């Protein structure tokens, strides 16, 4: 058994003294650059910046252990000063950890290798507001609540309301791909972002121009967004603004099961409704809410989910059985979960619409009709109104359990609608004997949804509690992996989910490591996060490949693929003539071709059926290349009309795809009926699809499978949204095939309109 003392000695490092890791010349230069008052080596500062709100760190602190501290803390005032700090740190190979407000729950800002913590909160200005274009330029260090209050004063809203809004910053939102409580209407923070200003590890300043955020163009922003400070430091952003809503419609409903409730959520979105709030609580979460009447309810009876109210929820005999102790209650999770499962309670849905006053009665009436049709009992406005007025309270009510000797944490994961029930029940089952668990469903989209699990536990002592905490996370994330869901939806990865992300990425982890190698070759930006390695992994062509003769390349292709899939140079009517033309029929064929090409140093060009050539090379076909013709890589693998997605092979003609999906009452989003070319060709030119309601662009796919230049096959988890580091798979759409060959993709669908209206002149 690991002892408390052994735990301290083997894991926890006390704060370093400044002189042990920072040279005097660097300290002098930083003070000269920023001013001495904006460089701190004081012990209170170092201890304060050695932590965030990761519950595992809180457990460690209860053991009397302090994590690794930074060597110093700096507060730059603008982008130029950020760049200068990074140049100085890069020169002396000192790690730099960007810091917002410290409200992260994943250990994302812990200085595990010491170094400089760069607090950006001095950079807290609104730079400009363009009312005509609905755009906001804001610095990364501005606190969310301060920003929203100022926007409201001017008649605007960002629409981004994370529960941490009082203690989180714009830069933290962007670095972690944050989601607000109104994401079903406004989207996640990456959906609101039009451009970024960021600084690389060498101090280079980058700024995205607006045209680079169009649907047909690609920029580096998807890699910086969500990178948690490991690839660059975000210093400002241009975000989309919305007019402050004139009116809100509130409604609440009780469903007999989560399946009924989630089906209603899906149908609400399918009908074209965009609630600002759409949340469904499972049975025990609903029990805590205590909303059992359609009449107006006292405030005490309508509470959001918070484990600290656990004893208040249990009736008196049950409290007496546990002798009134929160810690004692949480040490019997199997009994507590069993009691929660058998309590007849139903599931509460909170629904809020916002917008123009004359629209609200219409959307409210349609929402009510859909919910009632799925068996819901209406509860009136009061539960939803109370939730809205107290929606930030949950974040500040976990301390009761920690004070009582237990612990509490949350896990937000996401997947498409067709796997949502399996995901919920799998996680609940995996934790039944480990922790008391409840959940709510929120952040819903047409093709899927997020589940927000809350679990609480306790053990006889804190050493055992830490071990229990790790076993809970391992069990829960194993269930997430087996269902095929994303390890995070909006809290990010940091340290807490790093090993789970590595497992989810599989071979795509090489893409993550390669991005780190390119953006931060010395591994100095927030090291140790996202499960990244800093060494070169050779994802693309590396070294000097043997230059084979065309005949030898052809021989190797015929040997590995068979004669039927390979056309020799003499059979190709194309000038200049390629070495050979290969018509792969599956992902394995593509993988074989790219391995042969890599080993021989042969360039590769991809051509879809009826489309122009797309590759990492110029549009003109180079001589002595290998031409991959994807016209045989065709067919729909699966089509799900409930979750509104279709998984289709890259060589499939767009006209065929549109025709097949329209037969079942849907059509691919962003693809016109008369659009020519192939799915792969279309994806090579489009990374985004337009959202007519929000006036922004969103991802064109919810899953991609591709073969990299090295022959590695990579595949993303199928999910509508996630927060799992940089969007690595953005490299495979909208980039003209420069980073890999897409072989299959899951495209988003939309239902065909039930009614067509023709307006005469």
XYZ file of C-alpha atoms in Angstrom:
761
model
C 0.000 0.000 0.000
C 1.336 3.412 -0.939
C 1.644 5.493 2.210
C 0.812 9.150 2.590
C 4.470 9.976 3.114
C 5.549 7.848 0.172
C 2.990 9.556 -2.018
C 4.441 12.940 -1.151
C 8.013 11.836 -1.660
C 7.477 10.018 -4.962
C 4.982 12.260 -6.769
C 4.832 15.750 -5.360
C 7.608 18.253 -5.761
C 7.722 21.346 -3.597
C 8.199 24.734 -5.310
C 11.579 25.307 -6.876
C 13.689 28.238 -5.831
C 13.990 30.763 -8.683
C 17.752 30.467 -9.052
C 17.491 26.727 -9.630
C 15.858 27.054 -13.045
C 16.020 30.682 -14.215
C 19.247 32.381 -15.168
C 19.808 35.871 -13.802
C 20.194 37.256 -17.331
C 16.706 36.045 -18.285
C 15.222 37.484 -15.104
C 16.913 40.815 -15.745
C 15.706 40.922 -19.348
C 12.130 40.105 -18.341
C 12.062 42.845 -15.720
C 13.477 45.312 -18.224
C 10.886 44.276 -20.818
C 7.759 44.147 -18.650
C 8.650 46.218 -15.613
C 9.736 44.715 -12.302
C 6.182 44.855 -10.905
C 5.026 42.477 -13.651
C 7.583 39.757 -12.876
C 7.090 37.812 -9.650
C 9.238 35.267 -7.855
C 7.383 35.480 -4.552
C 6.436 32.239 -2.879
C 2.694 33.106 -2.711
C 2.685 33.747 -6.479
C 4.552 30.544 -7.255
C 2.241 28.451 -5.098
C -0.892 30.151 -6.465
C 0.126 29.446 -10.057
C 1.049 25.826 -9.377
C -2.597 24.707 -9.494
C -5.926 25.017 -11.235
C -9.309 23.499 -10.325
C -8.507 19.901 -11.303
C -10.177 17.828 -8.540
C -7.263 15.396 -8.494
C -4.989 18.291 -7.539
C -7.420 19.226 -4.778
C -7.156 15.686 -3.428
C -3.375 15.944 -3.509
C -3.508 19.202 -1.593
C -5.635 17.554 1.065
C -2.718 15.159 1.503
C -0.539 18.171 2.205
C 1.245 18.029 -1.133
C 1.980 20.991 -3.387
C 2.575 20.322 -7.051
C 5.485 21.533 -9.101
C 5.615 25.308 -9.045
C 6.734 27.663 -11.805
C 10.046 29.428 -11.504
C 8.411 32.808 -11.984
C 5.193 34.493 -13.133
C 4.940 37.291 -15.711
C 2.107 39.570 -16.805
C 2.629 40.886 -20.375
C 0.540 43.849 -21.557
C 0.157 43.154 -25.291
C 0.959 40.797 -28.153
C 4.391 42.305 -28.691
C 5.394 41.692 -25.085
C 4.112 38.107 -25.309
C 6.305 37.629 -28.372
C 9.361 39.070 -26.619
C 8.855 36.834 -23.573
C 8.638 33.780 -25.833
C 11.778 34.789 -27.718
C 13.712 35.143 -24.467
C 12.382 31.834 -23.133
C 13.092 30.046 -26.412
C 16.661 31.324 -26.420
C 17.319 29.852 -22.974
C 15.048 26.805 -23.452
C 12.700 27.674 -20.574
C 9.106 26.311 -20.656
C 6.233 28.807 -20.900
C 2.702 28.044 -19.695
C -0.072 30.435 -20.869
C -2.546 31.195 -18.068
C -6.021 32.705 -18.156
C -7.978 32.671 -14.898
C -7.125 29.226 -13.521
C -10.651 27.797 -13.598
C -9.748 24.770 -15.739
C -10.620 21.354 -14.322
C -8.141 19.189 -16.247
C -4.714 20.288 -15.015
C -4.193 22.160 -18.281
C -2.059 24.948 -16.793
C -0.042 22.996 -14.248
C 3.681 23.766 -14.708
C 4.824 20.144 -14.608
C 8.327 21.129 -15.771
C 8.538 24.455 -13.973
C 9.337 27.463 -16.150
C 7.432 30.705 -16.734
C 3.703 31.042 -16.170
C 2.438 33.787 -18.483
C -0.718 35.341 -17.029
C -2.566 37.219 -19.789
C -5.144 39.075 -17.674
C -3.550 42.477 -18.268
C -4.612 42.001 -21.882
C -8.275 42.627 -21.100
C -9.562 45.191 -23.581
C -12.309 45.275 -26.183
C -10.325 46.522 -29.166
C -13.261 47.252 -31.466
C -16.894 46.455 -32.195
C -18.170 46.561 -35.763
C -21.932 46.879 -35.486
C -22.443 46.646 -39.252
C -20.477 43.400 -39.522
C -21.512 41.999 -36.100
C -17.854 41.490 -35.168
C -15.925 41.949 -31.942
C -12.152 42.255 -31.544
C -11.154 41.375 -27.983
C -7.943 40.543 -26.141
C -7.459 37.066 -24.714
C -7.195 38.053 -21.052
C -10.689 39.532 -20.706
C -12.922 37.794 -18.181
C -16.114 36.414 -19.662
C -18.602 38.075 -17.330
C -16.956 41.481 -17.737
C -17.074 41.114 -21.519
C -20.713 40.003 -21.603
C -21.804 42.801 -19.269
C -20.147 45.414 -21.476
C -21.628 43.915 -24.636
C -25.094 43.867 -23.060
C -24.707 47.541 -22.189
C -24.218 48.218 -25.894
C -27.124 46.001 -26.974
C -25.098 42.919 -27.969
C -24.314 39.447 -26.684
C -21.593 36.959 -27.501
C -23.959 34.110 -26.611
C -21.194 32.228 -24.803
C -22.164 31.371 -21.221
C -19.934 28.702 -19.633
C -20.715 28.029 -15.990
C -17.245 29.435 -15.228
C -18.042 32.777 -16.900
C -17.111 34.759 -13.764
C -13.640 33.197 -13.566
C -12.598 32.267 -17.104
C -11.140 34.273 -19.977
C -11.654 34.558 -23.714
C -8.217 33.063 -24.338
C -8.987 30.114 -22.075
C -12.251 29.487 -23.940
C -10.472 29.452 -27.290
C -7.536 27.352 -26.083
C -9.885 24.705 -24.671
C -12.750 24.793 -27.248
C -15.224 25.879 -24.618
C -19.006 25.503 -24.824
C -21.537 27.790 -23.184
C -24.942 26.944 -21.783
C -26.606 28.320 -24.934
C -24.487 26.352 -27.408
C -27.458 24.754 -29.174
C -28.292 28.214 -30.528
C -24.961 30.038 -30.698
C -22.532 27.148 -31.136
C -19.272 26.504 -29.319
C -16.558 29.137 -29.084
C -14.774 27.817 -32.205
C -17.993 28.371 -34.164
C -17.993 32.031 -33.084
C -14.360 32.668 -33.984
C -13.634 34.471 -37.249
C -9.895 35.045 -36.798
C -7.082 34.768 -34.267
C -3.916 36.576 -33.331
C -1.406 34.202 -31.805
C 2.323 33.888 -31.132
C 4.459 30.835 -31.846
C 7.188 29.424 -29.615
C 9.907 31.458 -31.361
C 7.997 34.724 -30.853
C 6.537 34.957 -34.356
C 3.206 36.808 -34.502
C 0.429 35.390 -36.696
C -2.941 36.851 -37.609
C -5.677 35.236 -39.686
C -7.292 37.365 -42.344
C -11.065 37.211 -42.660
C -11.122 35.608 -46.103
C -9.212 32.633 -44.688
C -12.239 31.712 -42.595
C -14.493 31.114 -45.595
C -15.952 27.677 -46.298
C -13.547 26.976 -49.148
C -10.323 28.148 -47.518
C -8.171 26.649 -44.791
C -6.122 28.366 -42.115
C -3.995 27.403 -39.150
C -6.739 28.465 -36.734
C -8.252 24.958 -36.292
C -4.883 23.770 -35.007
C -4.460 26.672 -32.575
C -8.046 26.508 -31.311
C -8.163 23.793 -28.676
C -4.389 23.382 -28.510
C -4.357 24.422 -24.828
C -1.269 26.586 -25.251
C 0.889 23.748 -26.593
C 1.272 25.127 -30.140
C 0.953 28.877 -29.632
C -0.267 31.615 -27.312
C -3.569 33.228 -28.329
C -3.474 36.964 -27.645
C -6.679 38.243 -29.281
C -9.597 37.094 -31.401
C -12.300 38.363 -33.725
C -15.638 36.884 -32.657
C -19.187 36.974 -34.019
C -21.692 39.125 -32.125
C -25.466 38.769 -31.824
C -28.079 41.388 -30.994
C -29.300 41.121 -27.410
C -32.493 39.023 -27.564
C -35.755 40.872 -27.113
C -37.587 38.074 -25.351
C -37.209 34.608 -23.845
C -39.690 31.745 -23.783
C -39.401 29.299 -20.873
C -40.736 25.780 -20.634
C -40.154 22.624 -18.583
C -41.321 19.039 -19.132
C -41.161 15.695 -17.411
C -40.380 12.569 -19.464
C -40.743 8.977 -18.290
C -37.196 8.023 -19.380
C -34.031 9.487 -20.807
C -34.780 7.710 -24.105
C -38.076 9.583 -24.437
C -36.426 12.843 -23.472
C -33.446 12.548 -25.806
C -35.754 11.583 -28.660
C -37.705 14.806 -28.050
C -34.433 16.781 -28.018
C -33.467 15.280 -31.356
C -36.877 15.977 -32.891
C -36.880 19.585 -31.681
C -33.618 20.212 -33.532
C -34.685 18.196 -36.565
C -37.762 20.422 -36.857
C -35.462 23.408 -37.338
C -35.873 24.801 -33.813
C -32.760 26.239 -32.167
C -33.397 26.562 -28.408
C -30.798 28.577 -26.565
C -31.089 26.081 -23.674
C -32.000 22.424 -24.147
C -31.136 20.280 -21.120
C -32.427 16.916 -19.985
C -31.685 15.547 -16.505
C -31.647 11.859 -15.674
C -33.841 10.447 -12.899
C -31.656 11.236 -9.903
C -30.589 14.605 -11.232
C -34.289 15.322 -11.603
C -34.940 14.098 -8.041
C -32.469 16.661 -6.809
C -34.355 19.283 -8.794
C -37.593 18.212 -7.013
C -39.839 19.617 -9.731
C -42.947 17.485 -9.458
C -45.732 19.963 -10.049
C -47.036 22.045 -12.912
C -47.772 24.829 -10.464
C -45.328 27.580 -9.622
C -42.706 26.065 -7.349
C -40.818 27.580 -4.425
C -37.198 28.374 -5.208
C -35.954 25.750 -2.743
C -37.665 23.041 -4.802
C -36.047 23.851 -8.134
C -32.297 23.351 -7.938
C -29.717 22.523 -10.579
C -27.718 19.333 -10.248
C -25.262 19.630 -7.377
C -23.884 16.780 -5.378
C -23.532 18.990 -2.306
C -27.334 18.836 -1.923
C -27.272 15.062 -1.751
C -28.252 14.668 1.894
C -30.935 17.291 1.572
C -32.466 15.235 -1.221
C -32.561 11.925 0.650
C -35.491 11.520 2.992
C -35.002 11.407 6.741
C -35.024 7.601 7.225
C -32.413 7.172 4.522
C -30.234 9.896 6.060
C -30.489 8.175 9.431
C -29.464 4.862 7.866
C -26.269 6.522 6.699
C -25.947 8.364 10.052
C -26.145 11.712 8.321
C -22.606 11.723 6.954
C -21.911 12.731 3.334
C -18.673 10.776 3.440
C -20.457 7.684 4.761
C -23.117 7.993 2.063
C -20.510 8.206 -0.691
C -18.644 5.157 0.602
C -21.670 3.043 -0.366
C -22.025 3.947 -4.063
C -23.617 0.671 -5.191
C -26.453 0.993 -2.666
C -26.942 4.653 -3.431
C -27.002 4.081 -7.194
C -29.465 1.207 -6.750
C -31.793 3.395 -4.697
C -31.580 6.135 -7.338
C -32.393 3.634 -10.102
C -35.602 2.391 -8.487
C -37.012 5.747 -7.447
C -39.933 6.583 -9.780
C -39.203 10.132 -10.743
C -39.001 10.763 -14.488
C -36.605 13.090 -16.271
C -36.770 16.872 -16.287
C -36.227 18.902 -19.460
C -35.437 22.612 -19.289
C -36.158 24.497 -22.498
C -35.469 28.166 -23.295
C -35.941 29.983 -26.583
C -34.771 33.521 -27.195
C -35.091 36.021 -30.012
C -37.638 38.451 -31.379
C -40.809 38.670 -29.327
C -43.226 37.833 -32.148
C -41.294 34.626 -32.954
C -41.319 33.230 -29.430
C -44.973 32.233 -29.255
C -44.578 30.276 -32.504
C -41.459 28.348 -31.468
C -42.891 27.784 -28.005
C -46.081 26.314 -29.438
C -44.151 23.977 -31.744
C -41.803 22.913 -28.914
C -44.755 22.128 -26.691
C -46.385 20.092 -29.449
C -43.258 17.991 -30.032
C -42.630 17.342 -26.324
C -46.231 16.340 -25.644
C -46.188 14.021 -28.657
C -43.252 12.185 -27.027
C -45.227 11.653 -23.828
C -43.992 14.640 -21.814
C -45.943 16.211 -18.965
C -45.682 20.021 -18.992
C -44.382 21.625 -15.791
C -44.898 25.262 -16.671
C -42.335 28.043 -16.779
C -41.076 28.137 -13.197
C -38.461 25.358 -13.287
C -36.874 26.827 -16.433
C -37.004 30.395 -15.131
C -35.395 29.385 -11.874
C -32.709 27.430 -13.706
C -31.905 30.497 -15.834
C -31.646 32.799 -12.841
C -29.344 30.423 -10.947
C -27.500 28.774 -13.830
C -23.998 29.621 -12.594
C -24.494 28.397 -9.028
C -23.453 24.789 -9.615
C -19.794 25.691 -10.148
C -19.451 27.029 -6.621
C -21.178 24.284 -4.632
C -18.763 21.383 -4.792
C -16.717 22.459 -1.782
C -19.219 20.889 0.655
C -18.258 17.391 -0.413
C -14.522 18.115 -0.352
C -14.888 19.641 3.119
C -16.718 16.518 4.277
C -13.846 14.292 3.144
C -15.252 13.147 -0.195
C -14.599 14.325 -3.747
C -16.648 15.242 -6.800
C -15.780 15.631 -10.469
C -17.486 15.947 -13.843
C -16.927 14.281 -17.198
C -18.430 15.672 -20.419
C -18.378 13.394 -23.451
C -20.212 13.402 -26.780
C -21.360 11.198 -29.647
C -24.072 10.972 -32.298
C -27.695 10.393 -31.290
C -27.739 6.735 -32.338
C -25.154 5.827 -29.652
C -26.209 8.286 -26.950
C -28.301 5.889 -24.849
C -25.560 3.225 -25.008
C -23.011 5.798 -23.889
C -25.122 6.886 -20.921
C -25.892 3.386 -19.663
C -22.354 2.080 -20.271
C -20.753 4.816 -18.176
C -23.364 4.482 -15.413
C -22.871 0.708 -15.271
C -19.080 1.008 -15.212
C -19.220 3.282 -12.149
C -22.022 1.646 -10.199
C -19.746 0.133 -7.565
C -17.196 2.966 -7.559
C -19.020 6.291 -7.312
C -22.440 7.821 -7.082
C -23.203 9.002 -10.617
C -25.823 11.162 -12.296
C -25.958 13.022 -15.582
C -27.664 15.556 -17.768
C -27.787 15.915 -21.541
C -26.949 19.323 -22.971
C -25.063 20.990 -25.847
C -27.296 19.326 -28.421
C -26.879 19.468 -32.180
C -28.781 17.957 -35.080
C -26.389 15.017 -35.335
C -25.571 14.404 -31.687
C -25.286 15.582 -28.116
C -23.041 15.840 -25.074
C -23.601 14.002 -21.786
C -22.369 15.726 -18.644
C -21.711 13.145 -15.920
C -21.247 14.124 -12.281
C -19.709 11.550 -9.971
C -18.858 11.672 -6.296
C -16.980 9.286 -4.076
C -15.176 8.840 -0.790
C -12.773 6.436 0.878
C -11.499 5.766 4.375
C -8.503 8.033 3.864
C -7.153 10.384 1.215
C -4.552 7.980 -0.165
C -7.320 5.488 -0.898
C -9.491 8.326 -2.208
C -6.850 9.255 -4.769
C -6.632 5.636 -5.905
C -10.442 5.461 -6.129
C -10.524 8.675 -8.141
C -8.154 7.194 -10.725
C -10.110 3.932 -10.905
C -13.319 5.900 -11.539
C -11.799 7.811 -14.445
C -10.216 4.686 -15.935
C -13.501 2.777 -15.797
C -15.608 5.628 -17.153
C -13.271 6.413 -20.035
C -12.978 2.723 -20.909
C -16.747 2.728 -21.391
C -16.514 5.917 -23.471
C -13.854 4.349 -25.690
C -15.804 1.147 -26.218
C -18.900 3.067 -27.337
C -16.769 5.199 -29.665
C -17.510 8.579 -28.087
C -15.208 11.563 -27.667
C -13.202 11.797 -24.429
C -14.141 15.464 -23.995
C -16.769 17.851 -25.305
C -15.841 21.216 -23.796
C -13.573 20.946 -20.725
C -10.476 20.073 -22.731
C -7.788 17.476 -22.055
C -4.870 18.911 -20.096
C -3.279 16.242 -17.920
C -6.437 14.520 -16.693
C -7.497 13.004 -20.034
C -4.120 12.834 -21.792
C -3.779 9.046 -21.780
C -7.411 8.642 -22.833
C -6.883 11.006 -25.749
C -3.832 9.034 -26.882
C -5.972 5.895 -26.887
C -8.746 7.632 -28.827
C -6.399 9.060 -31.446
C -4.598 5.797 -32.086
C -2.219 6.305 -34.991
C -3.475 9.871 -35.393
C -1.343 10.644 -32.325
C 1.539 10.865 -34.798
C -0.237 13.869 -36.332
C -0.378 15.489 -32.901
C 3.304 14.854 -32.318
C 4.176 16.137 -35.787
C 2.226 19.354 -35.171
C 4.174 19.838 -31.936
C 7.424 19.267 -33.802
C 6.530 21.933 -36.369
C 5.042 24.579 -34.069
C 7.196 24.036 -30.984
C 10.343 22.058 -31.904
C 11.966 22.548 -28.501
C 8.835 21.457 -26.639
C 8.657 24.602 -24.504
C 4.975 25.568 -24.815
C 2.904 24.091 -21.952
C 4.888 20.832 -22.041
C 3.410 17.538 -20.923
C -0.191 18.296 -21.920
C -2.458 16.510 -24.434
C -0.299 13.383 -24.255
C 2.174 14.887 -26.712
C 5.716 13.781 -27.453
C 8.213 16.270 -28.762
C 10.326 14.057 -30.986
C 10.065 13.723 -34.749
C 7.907 10.801 -35.810
C 8.249 10.983 -39.571
C 4.592 11.219 -40.528
C 5.378 12.359 -44.040
C 8.275 11.541 -46.346
C 11.511 11.582 -44.398
C 15.103 10.946 -45.327
C 16.399 10.158 -48.798
C 14.164 7.543 -50.396
C 15.588 5.291 -53.021
C 14.644 6.680 -56.424
C 13.278 3.648 -58.280
C 12.810 3.397 -61.997
C 9.235 3.666 -63.233
C 9.200 -0.002 -64.204
C 10.227 -1.061 -60.698
C 7.496 1.073 -59.132
C 4.956 -0.477 -61.492
C 6.217 -3.961 -60.630
C 5.866 -3.323 -56.888
C 2.330 -1.977 -57.330
C 1.244 -4.974 -59.402
C 2.836 -7.322 -56.879
C 1.048 -5.736 -53.895
C -2.297 -4.826 -55.501
C -2.743 -7.195 -58.419
C -2.772 -6.425 -62.140
C -6.456 -5.521 -62.278
C -6.069 -2.336 -60.235
C -2.967 -0.942 -61.955
C -2.665 0.643 -65.408
C 0.848 0.979 -66.878
C 2.197 4.216 -68.333
C 1.577 2.942 -71.856
C -2.133 2.490 -71.092
C -2.671 6.047 -69.895
C -3.695 8.792 -72.288
C -2.392 11.696 -70.241
C 0.442 14.170 -70.762
C 2.746 14.267 -68.962
C 2.243 10.569 -68.311
C 2.310 9.212 -64.752
C 4.309 6.116 -63.842
C 1.018 4.299 -63.376
C -2.647 4.817 -62.609
C -4.116 2.882 -59.695
C -7.830 2.517 -59.021
C -8.014 1.545 -55.344
C -11.186 -0.181 -54.194
C -10.678 0.213 -50.449
C -8.578 1.938 -47.804
C -6.064 -0.917 -47.774
C -5.352 -0.393 -51.481
C -4.686 3.310 -50.870
C -2.409 2.442 -47.966
C -0.407 0.048 -50.150
C -0.015 2.650 -52.909
C 1.242 5.325 -50.538
C 3.722 2.955 -48.922
C 5.138 1.990 -52.333
C 5.281 5.665 -53.324
C 7.011 6.646 -50.116
C 9.592 3.868 -50.297
C 10.416 4.804 -53.896
C 10.269 8.583 -53.507
C 7.448 8.803 -56.071
C 5.082 11.771 -55.957
C 1.361 11.053 -55.610
C -1.580 12.832 -57.208
C -5.216 12.030 -56.394
C -8.006 12.370 -58.933
C -11.667 11.844 -58.267
C -14.236 10.796 -60.838
C -15.113 13.858 -62.900
C -13.124 16.297 -60.779
C -9.948 18.214 -61.276
C -6.729 16.848 -59.854
C -6.182 17.689 -56.198
C -2.902 17.086 -54.417
C -0.162 18.708 -52.439
C 1.438 19.512 -55.777
C 0.377 22.147 -58.325
C -2.816 21.416 -60.269
C -0.711 20.493 -63.314
C 0.212 16.824 -63.058
C 3.954 16.303 -62.591
C 5.743 13.692 -64.628
C 6.784 10.394 -63.072
C 4.026 10.568 -60.451
C 1.652 7.898 -59.264
C -1.952 8.821 -60.069
C -4.631 7.512 -57.693
C -8.006 7.445 -59.403
C -10.680 7.078 -56.703
C -13.554 6.371 -59.101
C -13.698 2.741 -57.861
C -13.727 3.759 -54.197
C -17.489 4.257 -54.108
C -20.597 3.512 -52.125
C -22.589 4.523 -49.054
C -21.460 2.482 -46.047
C -24.175 3.613 -43.641
C -26.929 6.207 -43.579
C -28.634 7.240 -40.341
C -31.746 9.352 -40.834
C -32.288 9.790 -37.076
C -28.828 11.183 -36.373
C -28.651 12.851 -39.801
C -25.321 11.565 -41.093
C -24.142 9.431 -43.970
C -20.832 7.557 -44.098
C -19.699 7.464 -47.710
C -16.562 6.477 -49.608
C -14.506 9.273 -51.117
C -14.895 8.303 -54.790
C -18.693 8.430 -54.674
C -20.164 10.883 -57.170
C -21.921 13.796 -55.489
C -24.915 13.418 -57.781
C -25.302 9.790 -56.677
C -24.972 10.781 -53.013
C -27.626 13.480 -53.312
C -29.969 11.136 -55.170
C -29.626 8.337 -52.603
C -30.080 10.567 -49.562
C -33.079 12.380 -51.031
C -34.826 9.021 -51.410
C -34.943 8.806 -47.607
C -35.981 12.426 -47.047
C -32.568 14.025 -46.464
C -29.760 15.725 -48.337
C -26.085 16.445 -47.596
C -25.552 19.844 -46.008
C -23.678 22.262 -48.279
C -23.887 20.119 -51.428
C -26.206 21.328 -54.191
C -28.393 18.884 -56.128
C -26.559 19.670 -59.369
C -23.072 19.580 -57.832
C -20.594 17.497 -59.854
C -17.459 15.699 -58.751
C -16.814 13.266 -55.909
C -17.079 13.342 -52.142
C -13.285 13.326 -51.837
C -12.923 16.114 -54.357
C -15.562 18.188 -52.589
C -13.896 17.678 -49.204
C -10.517 18.619 -50.656
C -11.953 22.072 -51.319
C -14.378 22.470 -48.400
C -13.565 22.307 -44.704
C -16.720 24.093 -43.568
C -20.406 24.304 -44.378
C -22.558 27.405 -43.916
C -25.042 27.760 -41.088
C -27.780 29.994 -42.466
C -29.297 30.665 -39.036
C -26.102 31.772 -37.315
C -24.319 33.197 -40.341
C -21.182 31.218 -39.475
C -19.435 28.150 -40.857
C -19.309 24.777 -39.144
C -17.392 21.532 -39.805
C -18.484 19.693 -42.951
C -18.004 16.238 -41.406
C -18.349 14.534 -38.046
C -15.805 11.831 -38.896
C -13.024 11.307 -41.455
C -10.905 8.310 -42.410
C -7.726 8.924 -44.385
C -4.315 7.536 -45.261
C -1.307 9.739 -44.500
C 1.740 9.972 -46.741
C 3.536 7.418 -44.565
C 0.784 4.877 -45.164
C -0.731 5.272 -41.706
C -4.517 4.955 -41.624
C -6.160 7.485 -39.286
C -9.788 7.885 -38.316
C -11.529 10.412 -36.132
C -14.210 9.568 -33.568
C -17.679 10.255 -34.909
C -19.064 13.120 -32.870
C -20.751 16.454 -33.595
C -18.352 18.478 -31.441
C -15.454 17.811 -29.095
C -12.599 19.443 -27.207
C -9.687 17.088 -27.728
C -6.810 19.368 -28.593
C -6.056 20.793 -32.046
C -8.463 19.834 -34.820
C -5.961 17.511 -36.489
C -8.488 16.223 -38.984
C -8.989 19.743 -40.347
C -5.733 18.981 -42.173
C -7.660 16.532 -44.328
C -10.495 18.750 -45.588
C -10.179 22.014 -47.454
C -6.474 21.413 -48.043
C -6.508 19.953 -51.576
C -5.175 16.597 -50.428
C -1.915 18.075 -49.180
C -1.844 16.070 -45.948
C -3.381 12.745 -46.874
C -5.868 10.828 -48.990
C -9.416 10.804 -47.612
C -10.990 7.395 -48.220
C -14.241 7.735 -46.299
C -16.131 10.455 -44.441
C -19.273 10.896 -42.399
C -21.116 13.896 -43.839
C -23.883 15.824 -42.131
C -27.415 15.619 -43.493
C -30.454 17.850 -43.198
C -34.074 16.780 -43.569
C -35.894 17.838 -46.695
C -38.468 20.552 -45.994
C -41.946 19.167 -45.556
C -43.551 22.264 -47.095
C -42.343 24.373 -50.022
C -43.528 27.977 -50.329
C -43.450 29.742 -53.688
C -43.789 33.511 -53.696
C -45.137 35.037 -56.896
C -43.972 38.404 -58.143
